[in-house]
Amino acid sequence: MNRDQLAAAYAAPGRYYHNLAHIEDCLAALARVEGLSAAERETLTEAIWWHDVVYDPTRSDNEERSAELAEQHVRAELRQEVGRLIRLTKTHDVAAGDRLGAFLISIDLSILGADPVRYNAYAAAIRREFGHVSEHDYRIGRARVLRRFAAREVIFPDPDFAGVYDRQARANLARELAALGGGGGA
């Protein structure tokens, strides 16, 4: 699978947020990260390209399937680490000291700290991706996800990303939770 085929996967119908624009935003965020070796940058680039290649909002194994596909296609020396990094995007939990994991997860979540207009467009795109879910069930599920992020002591595991995005991310999450109906209780 080459970059053109990857790009085509991200252009599949029903991808309103998990599309090529998301990958381009992630790559742009990676380009702003300093102090990476060439090998680290290549590993993160591959993880970004592959992390959402399989995306079906009706399934819960997208990250695993994306990781497995990446492991079949990236250079042999990168396979294990790229697969590991992609699997982190299921929970967005990063162990202390996992530098590359902290970068990937911070990059993937950076949309949470976007300006309100861009964040609102992201939230609307996520809703469109979950168009198969009733409004009531979506509100409950989305609120659950947002509350989990809002409750974290650290949303962005990389300290530089946290410094730039945390305050705005918390404001965005609070605003969307309020719009969902006070947190979308049962």
Rosetta silent file (secondary structure, phi, psi, omega in degrees, C-alpha in Angstrom):
SEQUENCE: MNRDQLAAAYAAPGRYYHNLAHIEDCLAALARVEGLSAAERETLTEAIWWHDVVYDPTRSDNEERSAELAEQHVRAELRQEVGRLIRLTKTHDVAAGDRLGAFLISIDLSILGADPVRYNAYAAAIRREFGHVSEHDYRIGRARVLRRFAAREVIFPDPDFAGVYDRQARANLARELAALGGGGGA
SCORE:     score description
SCORE:     0.000 S_00000001
   1 L     0.000  117.759  179.961    0.000    0.000    0.000 S_00000001
   2 L   -95.903  179.450 -177.152    1.617    3.248   -1.118 S_00000001
   3 H   -60.171  -36.428  178.762    0.806    6.839   -0.101 S_00000001
   4 H   -64.596  -40.562  178.563   -1.724    7.207   -2.941 S_00000001
   5 H   -69.092  -37.347  175.315   -3.568    4.107   -1.755 S_00000001
   6 H   -62.894  -46.796  179.284   -3.441    5.349    1.820 S_00000001
   7 H   -58.613  -39.359  179.029   -4.806    8.728    0.715 S_00000001
   8 H   -64.260  -38.576  177.544   -7.604    6.926   -1.135 S_00000001
   9 H   -60.715  -40.142 -179.755   -8.514    5.018    2.042 S_00000001
  10 H   -73.585  -12.378  179.103   -8.821    8.329    3.887 S_00000001
  11 L   -96.653    6.522 -177.630  -11.082    9.634    1.107 S_00000001
  12 L   -61.716  151.418  178.264  -13.633    6.840    1.553 S_00000001
  13 L   -57.622  144.921  177.438  -17.293    7.827    1.916 S_00000001
  14 L    89.373   -3.694  178.015  -18.438    8.604    5.442 S_00000001
  15 L   -94.668   99.611 -178.930  -15.110   10.017    6.610 S_00000001
  16 L   -98.825  -28.215  173.960  -15.953   13.521    7.706 S_00000001
  17 L  -117.933  -46.513 -177.607  -13.187   13.933   10.279 S_00000001
  18 L   -78.552   62.858 -174.292  -10.987   10.810   10.054 S_00000001
  19 L  -127.288 -169.708 -176.734   -9.923   11.766    6.548 S_00000001
  20 H   -63.253  -32.767  177.889   -6.885   13.064    4.687 S_00000001
  21 H   -61.526  -38.148  177.056   -7.264   16.546    6.212 S_00000001
  22 H   -63.098  -43.584  179.132   -6.815   14.957    9.669 S_00000001
  23 H   -63.624  -44.074  178.669   -3.647   13.211    8.488 S_00000001
  24 H   -61.786  -41.106  177.250   -2.338   16.452    6.963 S_00000001
  25 H   -62.663  -42.661  178.868   -3.056   18.314   10.231 S_00000001
  26 H   -64.254  -42.894  178.366   -1.220   15.622   12.195 S_00000001
  27 H   -64.299  -37.317  177.251    1.763   15.731    9.826 S_00000001
  28 H   -65.322  -40.114  177.048    1.860   19.537   10.132 S_00000001
  29 H   -64.555  -40.588  177.566    1.871   19.210   13.927 S_00000001
  30 H   -62.338  -38.927 -179.447    4.688   16.673   13.693 S_00000001
  31 H   -60.966  -25.548 -179.943    6.681   19.067   11.506 S_00000001
  32 L   -85.697   -8.229  179.363    6.605   21.577   14.385 S_00000001
  33 L   -79.292  127.573  179.721    8.079   19.058   16.860 S_00000001
  34 L  -102.078  161.296  172.885   11.767   19.701   17.452 S_00000001
  35 L    81.033   18.210  177.014   14.497   17.420   18.700 S_00000001
  36 L   -95.479  143.038  172.539   13.509   14.223   16.913 S_00000001
  37 L   -73.663  165.878  177.411   16.045   11.948   15.260 S_00000001
  38 H   -59.954  -39.668 -179.920   15.454   11.008   11.628 S_00000001
  39 H   -66.537  -41.425  177.893   14.375    7.512   12.760 S_00000001
  40 H   -64.031  -42.375 -179.902   11.928    8.918   15.327 S_00000001
  41 H   -64.859  -40.882  178.402   10.449   11.291   12.777 S_00000001
  42 H   -64.932  -42.576  179.559   10.054    8.472   10.244 S_00000001
  43 H   -61.402  -46.684  179.673    8.412    6.229   12.853 S_00000001
  44 H   -66.659  -37.466  177.860    5.951    8.961   13.867 S_00000001
  45 H   -61.193  -46.402  178.763    5.239    9.827   10.232 S_00000001
  46 H   -63.803  -42.736  179.579    4.357    6.214    9.478 S_00000001
  47 H   -61.523  -39.569  178.047    2.238    5.953   12.645 S_00000001
  48 H   -64.308  -49.977 -178.053    0.329    9.097   11.636 S_00000001
  49 H   -57.926  -37.227 -172.123   -0.269    7.881    8.098 S_00000001
  50 H   -96.898  -13.332 -166.284   -1.519    4.484    9.244 S_00000001
  51 L   -64.520  -27.126  178.641   -3.287    5.215   12.550 S_00000001
  52 L  -122.016   21.922 -176.151   -6.785    5.715   11.084 S_00000001
  53 L   -60.972  -36.681  172.947   -6.407    3.867    7.774 S_00000001
  54 L  -100.328  117.422 -179.704   -9.124    1.454    8.908 S_00000001
  55 L  -145.102  109.145  176.463  -12.063    3.478   10.187 S_00000001
  56 L  -134.295  107.569 -174.610  -15.559    2.138   10.585 S_00000001
  57 L   -64.273   -6.216  176.521  -17.527    3.888   13.350 S_00000001
  58 L   -91.131   -2.974 -177.520  -19.664    0.766   13.821 S_00000001
  59 L  -115.671  158.028  179.199  -16.612   -1.283   14.912 S_00000001
  60 L  -110.748    6.744 -176.280  -14.407   -1.207   18.002 S_00000001
  61 L  -115.379   23.176 -178.056  -11.283   -2.758   16.455 S_00000001
  62 H   -58.963  -43.598 -177.411  -10.232   -0.002   14.039 S_00000001
  63 H   -64.981  -43.325  179.021   -6.945    0.706   15.809 S_00000001
  64 H   -62.963  -44.815 -179.756   -5.960   -2.959   15.912 S_00000001
  65 H   -65.863  -38.267  176.824   -6.842   -3.439   12.251 S_00000001
  66 H   -64.868  -43.208  179.501   -4.941   -0.269   11.304 S_00000001
  67 H   -62.095  -43.916  179.942   -1.908   -1.419   13.303 S_00000001
  68 H   -63.236  -40.536  178.064   -1.961   -4.840   11.654 S_00000001
  69 H   -64.723  -43.664  177.962   -2.168   -3.292    8.204 S_00000001
  70 H   -59.355  -43.997 -178.018    0.712   -0.934    9.007 S_00000001
  71 H   -63.457  -21.738  177.015    2.809   -3.830   10.267 S_00000001
  72 H   -83.829  -17.406 -170.444    2.350   -5.522    6.892 S_00000001
  73 H  -119.999  -23.547 -179.328    3.459   -2.481    4.899 S_00000001
  74 L   -81.592  165.196  179.229    6.028   -0.360    6.732 S_00000001
  75 L   -54.562  143.042 -174.809    9.733   -1.085    6.704 S_00000001
  76 L   -53.217  -39.231 -177.602   10.616   -4.134    8.804 S_00000001
  77 L   -66.527  -20.268 -175.685   12.698   -2.087   11.273 S_00000001
  78 L  -101.158  -14.564 -168.200    9.688    0.120   12.051 S_00000001
  79 H   -53.717  -52.365 -174.792    6.892   -2.437   12.195 S_00000001
  80 H   -62.090  -46.798 -176.846    6.829   -3.223   15.890 S_00000001
  81 H   -70.589  -40.540  178.075    7.066    0.400   17.051 S_00000001
  82 H   -62.848  -44.272  177.659    4.604    1.770   14.483 S_00000001
  83 H   -61.092  -43.460  178.905    2.098   -0.924   15.438 S_00000001
  84 H   -60.621  -45.862 -178.848    2.572   -0.198   19.133 S_00000001
  85 H   -62.884  -43.811 -179.998    2.048    3.521   18.613 S_00000001
  86 H   -61.474  -40.701 -179.935   -1.098    3.019   16.552 S_00000001
  87 H   -62.771  -26.776  176.904   -2.564    0.765   19.247 S_00000001
  88 H   -63.265  -25.195 -176.062   -2.140    3.623   21.753 S_00000001
  89 L   -73.421   -5.620  175.896   -4.735    5.622   19.809 S_00000001
  90 L   -71.036  -45.811 -177.432   -7.485    3.289   21.054 S_00000001
  91 L  -108.081  -19.465 -174.229   -7.302    4.616   24.627 S_00000001
  92 L    62.908   22.483  175.806   -4.932    7.570   24.199 S_00000001
  93 L   -93.547  132.904 -177.929   -3.199    6.369   27.372 S_00000001
  94 L  -127.288  130.926  177.991    0.573    6.755   27.390 S_00000001
  95 L   -70.379  149.492  175.654    2.967    5.310   29.944 S_00000001
  96 L   -56.845  136.779  178.356    5.369    7.650   31.694 S_00000001
  97 L    86.279   -3.125  178.692    8.588    7.916   29.729 S_00000001
  98 L   -87.288   84.223 -174.382    7.002    6.902   26.397 S_00000001
  99 H   -60.021  -50.030 -178.445    8.307    9.876   24.422 S_00000001
 100 H   -68.306  -37.423  175.394    7.083    8.826   20.973 S_00000001
 101 H   -60.995  -41.909  178.928    3.738    7.736   22.383 S_00000001
 102 H   -62.106  -40.592  178.137    3.381   11.133   24.057 S_00000001
 103 H   -65.702  -49.097 -176.343    4.053   12.875   20.753 S_00000001
 104 H   -61.265  -46.709 -177.508    1.662   10.727   18.719 S_00000001
 105 H   -67.459  -39.820  177.680   -1.210   10.986   21.188 S_00000001
 106 H   -63.381  -41.019  177.693   -0.693   14.725   21.682 S_00000001
 107 H   -64.049  -47.748 -177.730   -0.666   15.221   17.913 S_00000001
 108 H   -61.886  -36.388 -177.863   -3.776   13.070   17.427 S_00000001
 109 H   -90.222   -1.545 -174.124   -5.655   14.943   20.165 S_00000001
 110 H   -58.695  -24.207  176.583   -4.476   18.436   19.213 S_00000001
 111 H   -58.933  -29.341  179.460   -7.861   19.123   17.571 S_00000001
 112 H   -61.786  -27.082 -179.478   -9.319   19.236   21.096 S_00000001
 113 H  -101.089   16.976  179.307   -7.307   22.408   21.687 S_00000001
 114 L   -72.120  166.201  175.186   -8.230   24.096   18.409 S_00000001
 115 L   -60.467  156.041 -173.616   -9.948   27.466   18.266 S_00000001
 116 H   -56.008  -37.752 -179.636  -13.700   27.201   18.959 S_00000001
 117 H   -64.558  -46.109  179.777  -14.784   27.493   15.316 S_00000001
 118 H   -67.276  -39.900  177.624  -12.446   24.711   14.217 S_00000001
 119 H   -62.282  -43.858  179.694  -13.360   22.584   17.224 S_00000001
 120 H   -61.123  -38.386  177.102  -17.069   22.991   16.463 S_00000001
 121 H   -64.748  -40.829  176.132  -16.442   21.856   12.874 S_00000001
 122 H   -60.358  -49.525 -178.378  -14.581   18.812   14.239 S_00000001
 123 H   -60.250  -40.630  178.300  -17.436   17.979   16.637 S_00000001
 124 H   -65.494  -38.051  179.260  -19.977   18.292   13.801 S_00000001
 125 H   -66.930  -39.681  176.780  -17.844   16.028   11.588 S_00000001
 126 H   -62.585  -42.664  178.787  -17.647   13.391   14.328 S_00000001
 127 H   -59.874  -40.937  179.007  -21.440   13.521   14.666 S_00000001
 128 H   -63.661  -38.456  178.556  -21.767   12.954   10.907 S_00000001
 129 H   -63.800  -27.402  179.104  -19.451    9.936   11.141 S_00000001
 130 L  -104.617   35.653 -179.969  -21.815    8.529   13.747 S_00000001
 131 L   -62.074  -20.826  179.127  -24.945    9.283   11.731 S_00000001
 132 L   -76.367   -8.985 -177.143  -26.081    5.697   12.260 S_00000001
 133 L   -99.531  136.730  178.796  -26.484    6.394   16.006 S_00000001
 134 L   -60.411  156.007  179.971  -29.668    7.993   17.369 S_00000001
 135 H   -58.001  -45.550 -179.473  -29.334   11.523   18.732 S_00000001
 136 H   -59.325  -50.806 -178.496  -30.092   10.351   22.274 S_00000001
 137 H   -66.680  -36.153  178.044  -27.529    7.544   22.193 S_00000001
 138 H   -63.130  -46.968 -179.671  -24.950    9.747   20.502 S_00000001
 139 H   -56.622  -43.662 -179.780  -25.279   12.426   23.186 S_00000001
 140 H   -65.519  -48.319 -178.329  -24.771    9.845   25.928 S_00000001
 141 H   -66.248  -44.169 -179.773  -21.805    8.177   24.218 S_00000001
 142 H   -65.314  -42.193  178.655  -20.118   11.382   23.140 S_00000001
 143 H   -61.354  -38.784  179.154  -20.529   12.928   26.587 S_00000001
 144 H   -60.701  -46.065  179.048  -18.960    9.820   28.126 S_00000001
 145 H   -62.204  -47.210 -177.370  -15.913   10.174   25.856 S_00000001
 146 H   -65.355  -40.802  178.581  -15.587   13.912   26.487 S_00000001
 147 H   -62.348  -36.763  179.030  -15.948   13.538   30.264 S_00000001
 148 H   -62.516  -43.502  177.448  -13.160   10.944   30.222 S_00000001
 149 H   -67.850  -43.431 -177.738  -10.810   13.407   28.514 S_00000001
 150 H   -63.373  -30.427 -178.242  -11.915   16.332   30.704 S_00000001
 151 L   -78.464  -12.098 -178.396  -11.283   14.293   33.861 S_00000001
 152 L   -69.996  139.910  173.538   -7.685   13.588   32.929 S_00000001
 153 L   -63.709  -38.530  179.645   -5.040   15.427   34.861 S_00000001
 154 L  -129.107  115.546  176.754   -3.115   15.614   31.579 S_00000001
 155 L   -79.006  -42.814 -177.187   -4.960   15.535   28.240 S_00000001
 156 L  -106.104  110.246 -174.874   -1.793   15.962   26.177 S_00000001
 157 L   -67.148  -20.897  174.845    0.998   13.692   27.433 S_00000001
 158 L   -85.203  126.834 -175.935    3.716   15.800   25.796 S_00000001
 159 H   -60.120  -34.510  179.325    4.375   18.842   28.025 S_00000001
 160 H   -67.366  -42.963  176.119    4.899   21.218   25.091 S_00000001
 161 H   -63.512  -41.944  179.353    1.548   20.252   23.537 S_00000001
 162 H   -58.532  -43.490 -179.645   -0.084   20.532   26.973 S_00000001
 163 H   -62.151  -33.823 -178.122    1.280   24.042   27.359 S_00000001
 164 H   -84.301  -40.675 -166.431   -0.146   25.115   24.020 S_00000001
 165 H  -109.835  -18.730 -168.678   -3.472   23.245   23.929 S_00000001
 166 H   -60.095  -49.004 -175.979   -4.665   22.220   27.401 S_00000001
 167 H   -59.793  -47.489 -179.719   -6.547   25.370   28.430 S_00000001
 168 H   -67.156  -37.481  178.530   -8.433   25.670   25.136 S_00000001
 169 H   -60.360  -44.339 -179.259   -9.114   21.915   25.061 S_00000001
 170 H   -65.195  -37.739  176.805  -10.744   22.068   28.488 S_00000001
 171 H   -65.821  -43.382  178.834  -12.870   25.037   27.427 S_00000001
 172 H   -62.677  -45.001 -179.432  -13.909   23.229   24.224 S_00000001
 173 H   -62.851  -43.357  179.452  -14.779   20.040   26.081 S_00000001
 174 H   -62.807  -41.459 -179.834  -16.830   21.944   28.665 S_00000001
 175 H   -64.972  -44.746  179.179  -18.680   23.828   25.928 S_00000001
 176 H   -67.626  -39.278  177.360  -19.510   20.676   23.959 S_00000001
 177 H   -60.113  -42.279  178.171  -20.566   18.843   27.112 S_00000001
 178 H   -62.181  -41.104 -179.775  -22.924   21.697   27.962 S_00000001
 179 H   -67.081  -28.149  178.884  -24.348   21.587   24.425 S_00000001
 180 L   -76.568   -6.540  177.802  -24.893   17.838   24.781 S_00000001
 181 L   105.609   48.121  175.428  -27.170   18.536   27.710 S_00000001
 182 L    70.864   25.069  176.232  -25.094   18.908   30.816 S_00000001
 183 L   108.238   -1.984  172.735  -23.002   15.856   30.194 S_00000001
 184 L    64.511   44.715  179.878  -25.564   13.592   28.590 S_00000001
 185 L   -55.544  169.129 -173.360  -26.637   11.603   31.643 S_00000001
 186 L   -65.212    0.000    0.000  -28.468    8.306   31.215 S_00000001
